[in-house]
Coordinates of C-alpha atoms and ligand atoms in Angstrom, one line a residue:
M1260 CA 81.6 49.5 95.5
R1261 CA 79.7 50.3 98.6
T1262 CA 78.6 46.7 99.2
S1263 CA 82.1 45.4 98.9
E1264 CA 83.4 48.0 101.2
K1265 CA 80.8 47.1 103.7
T1266 CA 81.6 43.4 103.4
S1267 CA 85.2 44.0 104.0
I1268 CA 84.4 46.1 107.1
N1269 CA 82.1 43.5 108.4
H1270 CA 84.8 40.9 108.0
K1271 CA 87.3 42.7 110.2
T1272 CA 87.8 40.9 113.5
Y1273 CA 89.0 44.1 115.3
T1274 CA 88.6 47.8 115.4
L1275 CA 91.7 50.1 115.2
K1276 CA 90.4 51.9 118.3
N1277 CA 90.4 48.7 120.4
W1278 CA 93.8 47.7 119.1
Q1279 CA 95.3 51.2 120.0
G1280 CA 94.4 50.7 123.7
G1281 CA 97.2 48.3 124.0
Y1282 CA 99.7 51.0 123.1
Q1283 CA 99.1 53.2 126.1
S1284 CA 102.1 53.5 128.5
L1285 CA 102.0 51.6 131.8
K1286 CA 103.7 54.0 134.2
Q1287 CA 102.9 52.2 137.5
E1288 CA 104.9 49.4 138.9
Y1289 CA 102.8 46.7 140.6
D1290 CA 103.5 43.8 143.0
Y1291 CA 100.4 41.7 144.0
W1292 CA 98.8 38.2 144.0
V1293 CA 96.3 37.8 141.2
E1294 CA 92.9 37.1 142.7
D1295 CA 90.5 37.6 139.8
I1296 CA 90.7 34.2 138.2
E1297 CA 88.4 32.3 135.8
G1298 CA 89.0 28.5 135.6
T1299 CA 91.7 26.6 137.5
I1300 CA 95.4 27.0 137.4
P1301 CA 97.0 23.6 136.8
P1302 CA 98.6 22.6 140.1
E1303 CA 101.7 21.2 138.4
L1304 CA 102.4 24.5 136.7
T1305 CA 105.3 25.9 138.7
G1306 CA 107.8 28.5 137.6
T1307 CA 108.2 32.1 136.4
L1308 CA 107.2 33.7 133.1
F1309 CA 109.4 36.7 132.4
R1310 CA 108.3 39.0 129.6
N1311 CA 109.8 42.2 128.2
G1312 CA 108.5 44.9 125.9
P1313 CA 108.1 48.7 125.6
G1314 CA 106.3 49.9 128.8
L1315 CA 106.4 53.6 127.9
L1316 CA 105.0 54.8 124.6
D1317 CA 105.6 58.4 125.7
I1318 CA 108.0 60.4 127.9
N1319 CA 106.0 62.8 130.0
G1320 CA 103.4 63.1 127.3
Q1321 CA 105.8 63.4 124.4
R1322 CA 104.9 60.4 122.2
I1323 CA 107.7 58.2 120.9
H1324 CA 107.7 57.6 117.1
H1325 CA 107.7 53.8 117.2
P1326 CA 107.0 51.1 119.9
F1327 CA 110.4 49.6 119.2
D1328 CA 111.8 52.8 120.8
G1329 CA 109.9 52.3 124.0
D1330 CA 111.7 51.8 127.4
G1331 CA 112.0 48.2 128.4
M1332 CA 109.6 47.0 131.1
I1333 CA 109.8 43.5 132.6
S1334 CA 106.7 41.6 133.8
K1335 CA 107.3 38.7 136.1
I1336 CA 104.4 36.2 136.5
T1337 CA 105.0 33.6 139.1
F1338 CA 103.1 30.3 139.3
T1339 CA 103.4 28.6 142.6
D1340 CA 101.0 26.2 144.6
G1341 CA 98.1 26.9 142.3
R1342 CA 98.5 30.7 142.8
V1343 CA 99.8 33.5 140.6
H1344 CA 101.9 36.6 141.5
F1345 CA 102.5 39.6 139.3
R1346 CA 105.3 42.1 139.4
N1347 CA 106.5 44.7 136.9
R1348 CA 109.5 47.0 136.9
F1349 CA 111.2 49.3 134.3
V1350 CA 114.8 48.5 133.4
H1351 CA 116.8 51.3 134.8
T1352 CA 119.0 52.0 131.8
E1353 CA 121.0 55.2 131.7
G1354 CA 118.6 56.6 129.1
Y1355 CA 115.4 55.7 131.1
L1356 CA 116.8 57.4 134.3
A1357 CA 118.0 60.5 132.4
E1358 CA 114.7 61.0 130.5
Q1359 CA 112.5 60.4 133.6
K1360 CA 114.6 62.9 135.5
A1361 CA 114.4 65.5 132.7
G1362 CA 110.8 64.7 131.9
K1363 CA 111.4 64.8 128.2
I1364 CA 112.9 62.9 125.2
L1365 CA 116.8 63.2 125.3
Y1366 CA 117.8 60.4 122.9
R1367 CA 117.2 59.6 119.3
G1368 CA 115.5 56.2 118.8
V1369 CA 116.6 53.7 116.2
F1370 CA 113.0 53.7 114.8
G1371 CA 112.6 57.4 114.3
T1372 CA 112.0 59.0 117.7
Q1373 CA 113.8 62.3 117.4
K1374 CA 114.7 64.7 120.1
P1375 CA 112.6 67.9 120.0
G1376 CA 114.3 70.8 118.2
G1377 CA 114.1 69.4 114.6
W1378 CA 117.0 68.2 112.5
L1379 CA 119.5 70.6 114.0
A1380 CA 119.2 69.1 117.4
N1381 CA 119.5 65.6 116.0
M1382 CA 122.2 66.1 113.4
F1383 CA 125.4 64.0 114.2
D1384 CA 123.9 62.8 117.4
F1385 CA 124.7 59.1 117.3
Q1386 CA 124.1 58.5 121.0
L1387 CA 121.4 55.9 120.9
K1388 CA 119.6 54.7 123.9
N1389 CA 120.1 51.1 125.1
I1390 CA 116.5 50.6 125.9
A1391 CA 116.7 46.9 127.0
N1392 CA 113.2 46.2 125.7
T1393 CA 113.3 43.1 123.5
N1394 CA 113.8 39.9 125.5
V1395 CA 114.5 38.7 129.0
I1396 CA 116.3 35.4 129.8
Y1397 CA 117.3 33.6 133.0
W1398 CA 120.6 31.8 132.4
G1399 CA 123.7 31.0 134.4
G1400 CA 121.9 32.3 137.5
K1401 CA 121.4 35.7 136.0
L1402 CA 118.3 37.5 134.7
L1403 CA 119.2 39.5 131.7
A1404 CA 117.2 42.1 129.7
L1405 CA 118.3 42.1 126.1
W1406 CA 118.4 44.7 123.3
E1407 CA 120.1 43.7 120.1
A1408 CA 122.4 46.7 119.5
A1409 CA 124.2 46.8 122.9
E1410 CA 125.1 44.9 126.0
P1411 CA 122.5 43.2 128.3
H1412 CA 121.3 44.6 131.6
Q1413 CA 121.4 42.3 134.6
L1414 CA 118.3 42.3 136.9
D1415 CA 117.6 40.9 140.3
P1416 CA 115.1 38.0 139.6
H1417 CA 113.3 38.6 142.9
T1418 CA 112.8 42.4 142.8
L1419 CA 113.5 43.1 139.1
A1420 CA 115.9 45.8 140.3
T1421 CA 118.5 46.8 137.7
L1422 CA 122.0 45.6 138.8
G1423 CA 124.1 47.0 135.9
K1424 CA 125.3 45.9 132.5
E1425 CA 126.5 42.4 132.0
Y1426 CA 129.9 41.7 130.3
F1427 CA 130.3 37.9 130.9
Q1428 CA 133.5 38.3 132.9
G1429 CA 135.0 40.7 130.4
V1430 CA 134.4 38.7 127.3
L1431 CA 131.9 41.3 126.1
S1432 CA 133.4 44.8 125.7
T1433 CA 131.8 48.2 126.5
G1434 CA 129.0 48.9 124.0
E1435 CA 129.4 45.5 122.3
A1436 CA 126.1 44.0 121.0
F1437 CA 124.6 40.8 122.3
A1438 CA 121.4 40.1 120.3
A1439 CA 117.9 39.7 121.8
H1440 CA 117.4 36.2 120.3
P1441 CA 119.5 33.6 122.1
H1442 CA 118.4 30.0 121.6
I1443 CA 119.1 27.2 124.1
D1444 CA 120.6 24.1 122.6
P1445 CA 119.1 21.5 125.0
A1446 CA 122.0 19.0 124.5
C1447 CA 125.1 20.5 123.0
V1448 CA 127.4 18.0 121.1
F1449 CA 130.5 20.0 122.1
D1450 CA 129.7 20.0 125.8
Q1451 CA 129.0 16.3 126.5
G1452 CA 125.3 16.8 126.0
K1453 CA 124.9 19.7 128.5
P1454 CA 122.6 22.6 127.6
C1455 CA 124.2 25.6 126.0
L1456 CA 122.9 29.1 125.2
V1457 CA 123.8 30.3 121.7
N1458 CA 123.5 33.9 120.7
F1459 CA 125.0 36.3 118.2
A1460 CA 125.8 40.0 117.6
I1461 CA 125.7 42.1 114.4
K1462 CA 128.1 44.9 113.7
P1463 CA 126.7 46.4 110.5
G1464 CA 128.6 48.3 107.9
L1465 CA 129.5 47.9 104.2
A1466 CA 130.6 44.5 105.3
T1467 CA 128.9 43.0 108.3
T1468 CA 130.6 41.2 111.2
I1469 CA 128.5 38.3 112.7
T1470 CA 129.8 37.2 116.1
I1471 CA 128.6 33.9 117.7
F1472 CA 128.6 33.4 121.4
E1473 CA 128.0 30.1 123.2
V1474 CA 127.4 30.4 127.0
D1475 CA 127.5 27.4 129.4
T1476 CA 125.1 26.7 132.2
T1477 CA 127.3 28.7 134.7
G1478 CA 126.9 31.8 132.5
K1479 CA 130.5 31.7 131.1
I1480 CA 131.1 32.4 127.4
I1481 CA 132.9 29.2 126.3
R1482 CA 133.0 29.8 122.5
K1483 CA 133.1 33.2 120.6
H1484 CA 134.0 33.5 117.0
A1485 CA 133.5 36.3 114.5
H1486 CA 132.8 36.1 110.7
S1487 CA 132.7 38.8 108.0
V1488 CA 129.8 38.8 105.5
P1489 CA 129.6 41.1 102.5
G1490 CA 127.0 43.8 102.5
F1491 CA 124.7 45.4 105.0
C1492 CA 122.8 43.1 107.3
F1493 CA 119.5 43.7 109.0
I1494 CA 119.3 40.5 111.2
H1495 CA 117.1 40.3 114.2
D1496 CA 116.9 36.6 114.9
F1497 CA 118.7 33.4 113.8
A1498 CA 118.2 29.6 114.0
I1499 CA 120.4 26.9 115.4
T1500 CA 120.9 23.2 114.7
E1501 CA 123.2 20.8 116.5
N1502 CA 126.1 21.9 114.3
Y1503 CA 125.2 25.2 112.6
C1504 CA 123.9 28.7 113.0
I1505 CA 121.7 30.0 110.2
F1506 CA 121.1 33.7 109.4
F1507 CA 118.8 35.1 106.8
Q1508 CA 120.3 38.3 105.2
N1509 CA 117.3 40.3 104.1
P1510 CA 117.7 42.2 100.8
V1511 CA 117.9 45.7 102.2
L1512 CA 119.9 48.8 101.4
F1513 CA 121.0 51.2 104.2
N1514 CA 121.4 54.8 103.3
P1515 CA 122.8 56.5 106.4
L1516 CA 122.6 60.1 105.1
P1517 CA 119.2 61.0 106.4
F1518 CA 120.2 59.5 109.8
V1519 CA 123.5 61.4 109.9
L1520 CA 121.6 64.6 109.0
G1521 CA 119.1 64.1 111.8
I1522 CA 116.1 63.9 109.5
R1523 CA 115.3 60.2 110.1
G1524 CA 116.0 57.4 112.6
A1525 CA 118.4 54.7 111.5
G1526 CA 115.6 52.2 111.2
E1527 CA 113.9 54.5 108.7
C1528 CA 116.9 54.5 106.4
V1529 CA 116.6 50.8 105.6
K1530 CA 115.0 50.2 102.2
F1531 CA 113.8 46.8 101.1
Q1532 CA 115.1 45.5 97.7
P1533 CA 112.4 43.4 96.2
H1534 CA 114.4 42.3 93.2
Q1535 CA 117.3 40.9 95.1
P1536 CA 117.3 37.5 96.8
T1537 CA 117.4 36.9 100.5
K1538 CA 120.6 35.0 101.5
A1539 CA 120.8 32.2 103.9
I1540 CA 124.2 32.3 105.7
V1541 CA 125.2 29.1 107.3
I1542 CA 128.0 29.2 109.9
S1543 CA 129.4 26.2 111.6
R1544 CA 129.2 26.1 115.4
H1545 CA 132.4 24.0 115.5
P1546 CA 135.1 26.0 117.2
Q1547 CA 137.7 25.4 114.4
K1548 CA 136.7 27.8 111.6
Q1549 CA 135.0 26.5 108.5
P1550 CA 134.1 28.6 105.5
I1551 CA 130.7 30.3 105.6
Q1552 CA 128.2 28.9 103.1
T1553 CA 125.7 31.2 101.4
L1554 CA 122.6 30.1 99.6
E1555 CA 120.1 32.2 97.7
I1556 CA 116.3 32.2 98.5
P1557 CA 113.6 34.1 96.7
S1558 CA 113.2 37.7 98.1
G1559 CA 111.4 38.1 101.3
F1560 CA 111.8 39.7 104.8
V1561 CA 112.2 37.7 108.0
F1562 CA 112.3 38.8 111.6
H1563 CA 111.8 35.5 113.3
H1564 CA 112.6 31.9 112.8
A1565 CA 110.6 29.1 114.4
N1566 CA 113.3 26.4 114.4
A1567 CA 115.9 24.6 112.3
Y1568 CA 117.3 21.1 112.2
E1569 CA 119.6 18.9 110.1
D1570 CA 118.1 16.1 108.0
N1571 CA 120.0 13.9 105.5
G1572 CA 122.4 16.6 104.3
E1573 CA 119.8 19.3 104.3
I1574 CA 119.1 22.0 106.8
I1575 CA 115.4 22.6 107.4
V1576 CA 114.6 26.1 108.5
D1577 CA 111.0 27.3 109.4
S1578 CA 110.6 31.0 109.3
I1579 CA 108.0 33.7 109.2
C1580 CA 108.3 35.6 106.0
Y1581 CA 106.9 38.9 104.7
A1582 CA 106.8 39.6 100.9
N1583 CA 108.5 42.9 101.7
L1584 CA 109.6 45.0 104.7
P1585 CA 107.0 47.5 105.8
E1586 CA 108.9 50.8 105.9
V1587 CA 108.9 53.0 109.0
K1588 CA 108.0 56.4 107.5
P1589 CA 109.1 59.7 109.1
N1590 CA 105.7 61.3 109.3
S1591 CA 103.6 58.2 109.8
D1592 CA 101.8 57.5 113.0
F1593 CA 102.0 53.8 114.0
L1594 CA 98.7 54.0 115.8
Q1595 CA 97.1 54.7 112.5
T1596 CA 98.6 51.5 110.8
D1597 CA 96.5 50.4 107.8
F1598 CA 96.9 46.7 108.2
D1599 CA 95.2 46.0 104.9
T1600 CA 98.2 47.6 103.0
L1601 CA 100.8 45.4 104.7
P1602 CA 101.8 41.9 103.6
P1603 CA 101.0 39.1 106.1
G1604 CA 103.8 37.3 107.9
Q1605 CA 103.5 33.6 106.8
L1606 CA 105.2 30.5 108.0
W1607 CA 107.5 28.9 105.3
R1608 CA 109.7 25.8 105.4
F1609 CA 113.1 26.1 103.6
H1610 CA 115.1 23.1 102.7
L1611 CA 118.8 24.2 102.4
N1612 CA 120.8 21.7 100.5
L1613 CA 124.5 22.4 101.3
A1614 CA 125.9 20.0 98.7
T1615 CA 123.9 21.4 95.7
K1616 CA 123.7 24.9 97.1
T1617 CA 120.0 24.9 96.3
V1618 CA 116.9 25.9 98.3
K1619 CA 113.4 24.5 98.1
R1620 CA 110.6 26.2 100.0
Q1621 CA 107.0 25.4 100.9
L1622 CA 104.3 27.5 102.5
I1623 CA 103.1 26.0 105.8
E1624 CA 100.7 28.6 107.0
S1625 CA 99.2 31.5 105.0
R1626 CA 97.3 33.1 107.9
C1627 CA 99.1 36.1 109.2
C1628 CA 101.3 35.0 112.1
E1629 CA 104.3 36.0 114.3
F1630 CA 106.2 35.1 117.4
P1631 CA 106.7 31.3 116.9
C1632 CA 107.6 29.0 119.8
L1633 CA 108.1 25.3 120.4
H1634 CA 108.9 22.7 123.1
P1635 CA 112.3 23.8 124.5
D1636 CA 113.8 20.2 124.2
K1637 CA 113.2 20.4 120.4
V1638 CA 115.3 23.5 119.6
G1639 CA 117.6 22.6 116.8
R1640 CA 116.0 19.2 116.4
N1641 CA 113.3 17.6 114.2
Y1642 CA 110.1 18.7 115.8
R1643 CA 106.4 18.2 115.3
Y1644 CA 104.5 21.2 116.8
V1645 CA 104.9 24.9 116.4
Y1646 CA 102.8 27.6 118.2
M1647 CA 102.4 31.2 117.0
G1648 CA 100.5 34.4 117.6
A1649 CA 98.1 34.7 114.7
A1650 CA 95.4 36.9 113.2
A1651 CA 91.8 35.9 113.8
Q1652 CA 91.0 36.4 110.2
N1653 CA 92.6 33.9 107.8
Q1654 CA 93.6 36.3 105.1
G1655 CA 95.7 39.5 104.9
N1656 CA 97.6 41.3 107.6
A1657 CA 95.8 42.1 110.9
P1658 CA 96.7 42.5 114.5
L1659 CA 97.4 39.2 116.4
Q1660 CA 94.2 38.2 118.1
A1661 CA 94.6 34.4 118.2
I1662 CA 97.1 31.6 119.0
V1663 CA 97.6 28.9 116.4
K1664 CA 99.1 25.4 116.8
I1665 CA 100.3 23.5 113.8
D1666 CA 101.1 19.8 113.6
L1667 CA 104.0 19.8 111.1
T1668 CA 103.5 16.1 110.5
T1669 CA 99.8 15.9 109.7
G1670 CA 99.2 19.6 108.9
E1671 CA 96.4 19.7 111.5
K1672 CA 95.8 23.1 112.9
L1673 CA 94.1 24.4 116.1
L1674 CA 93.2 28.0 116.8
W1675 CA 92.2 29.8 120.0
S1676 CA 90.9 33.2 119.3
A1677 CA 90.5 36.2 121.6
A1678 CA 88.7 38.3 118.9
P1679 CA 87.0 40.7 118.6
Q1680 CA 88.0 42.5 121.9
G1681 CA 91.2 40.6 122.7
F1682 CA 94.7 41.0 121.3
T1683 CA 97.5 38.4 121.7
G1684 CA 101.3 38.3 121.2
E1685 CA 104.0 35.7 121.7
P1686 CA 102.8 32.4 123.1
I1687 CA 105.1 30.4 125.4
F1688 CA 105.0 26.5 125.6
V1689 CA 105.6 25.1 129.0
P1690 CA 106.1 21.3 129.2
R1691 CA 104.2 19.4 131.8
P1692 CA 106.8 18.1 134.3
S1693 CA 105.6 14.5 134.0
G1694 CA 104.8 14.8 130.3
E1695 CA 106.3 12.7 127.6
E1696 CA 104.6 13.8 124.3
E1697 CA 105.9 16.9 122.6
D1698 CA 102.6 18.8 123.1
D1699 CA 101.9 17.7 126.7
G1700 CA 102.0 21.0 128.5
W1701 CA 100.5 24.4 128.5
I1702 CA 100.5 27.5 126.3
L1703 CA 100.9 30.8 128.3
G1704 CA 99.9 34.0 126.7
L1705 CA 99.3 37.6 127.6
V1706 CA 96.0 38.9 126.1
Y1707 CA 95.1 42.6 126.0
D1708 CA 91.4 42.9 126.7
S1709 CA 90.3 46.1 125.1
E1710 CA 86.8 46.0 126.5
H1711 CA 88.1 46.3 130.1
H1712 CA 91.5 47.9 129.2
R1713 CA 93.4 45.3 131.1
S1714 CA 95.5 42.3 130.3
D1715 CA 94.8 38.6 131.0
V1716 CA 97.3 35.8 131.5
V1717 CA 95.7 32.9 129.6
I1718 CA 96.6 29.2 130.1
L1719 CA 95.7 26.8 127.3
N1720 CA 96.0 23.1 127.3
A1721 CA 98.6 22.7 124.5
K1722 CA 97.1 19.4 123.4
D1723 CA 93.6 20.4 122.5
F1724 CA 93.8 24.2 122.9
T1725 CA 91.1 24.3 125.5
L1726 CA 91.2 27.3 127.9
Q1727 CA 92.3 26.2 131.3
A1728 CA 92.3 29.6 133.1
K1729 CA 92.2 33.3 132.5
L1730 CA 93.9 35.4 135.1
H1731 CA 92.7 39.0 135.1
L1732 CA 95.4 41.5 135.9
R1733 CA 94.5 44.8 137.6
H1734 CA 95.8 46.8 134.7
H1735 CA 96.9 46.5 131.1
I1736 CA 100.4 45.6 129.9
P1737 CA 101.4 47.3 126.6
Y1738 CA 102.0 44.9 123.7
G1739 CA 105.2 43.2 124.5
L1740 CA 108.0 41.5 122.5
H1741 CA 109.6 38.4 123.9
G1742 CA 109.9 36.4 127.1
N1743 CA 110.8 33.0 128.6
F1744 CA 109.5 30.6 131.2
V1745 CA 111.8 29.1 133.8
K1746 CA 111.1 26.4 136.4
E1747 CA 112.5 28.5 139.2
T1748 CA 110.4 30.8 141.4
F1749 CA 111.7 33.9 143.0
I1750 CA 109.2 34.9 145.6
Ligands
LIG3008 CO1 112.2 39.3 118.0

């Protein structure tokens, strides 16, 4: 026993203590030119990487229960003339301002953060905090911080100051959701080939309403249609093709009673149903309504899809699947996560045959991975390369410490690892301006360096995964969620 225990310890590419360092709050807001640089910043790399994620893991020392409940903090990394500028600001949501003023937790979080005072203080309190912490996009001349259960917050792209909530000229109503996972169709067939941003909203209940939004390049919602789906839906992301939106309805049950009684957060009342299938819901993007198509897939849980495309009557969907949903338990401490007990996220390819209503699937990558990305011109199209955050070890669940590239045509894989001290997250692919091949460009990533308790911006050559440059920030950035790169600079 002892030997095998020792072996498994020796095989770990991380220590929990090092990983935990990336979950400390960053309270300070910075604004500076990055001067501590290893390597060379590619001179053609111009633009802005915006990232969002929970910046505060505590309110004045009171720890929040789950990072998903942390206040949104935007990082803005500007690449211009071979130099790099960093700036970060918190999104000034009503909840952030009220809690900072009070110096304590005032709101219940979806993932279990409770107000102090026990269940009595939390009972029948449905006032959730719009924490704007999941994604940030620049579209239609506006910078928007997104959180899936409520309206976006608009920010000034130069200063990151919060300007207010965004309602798209009144098309969105007060409190209406606008998900955190928009996808940009690079050449929309309904808009004479112009790009179009496609997003959705979920209104859960016994039956769930899925609303689809399509936003043109001026920031105007030009198509909005709602669809009712039987059952409760826990849907975080979706995939688009030229003609369809695809949602995976994870097999979960929602028991609202503990939430209503104030014992648990809403996210803790979701229970995975391993004996029920996952459902693929296919909704046409065509403005004239067509019936929803539903296909059954073996049971599994999906947060993120890599991409989808249409191919000879089939829809191909590439998604990161877990064998089950890790439950958020009321008395658990996320900092003590036992990764060995969790299923790994693995990349699967699903072939949805709309004529026969059957689904075939194949495993593409068994190594634990998350946060897929691709060339922006390939969204909704047949594509060759996918990039993901990945574990440094090739089996089981573990923190993300590497970035992996997969050639979906040849199966060839490249891995860049920051282990044992470094921890990665979502990679972003930036095409080289003059580039023609799908992998001609760079991968940008934020890496938490636990040895120095600071974060690095890393730039990899996307073709061969060689490290081009490592930009040492003066501080750490807590593990983030999603972000986007735009060609514009706002200095
Ligand atoms: Co996400």
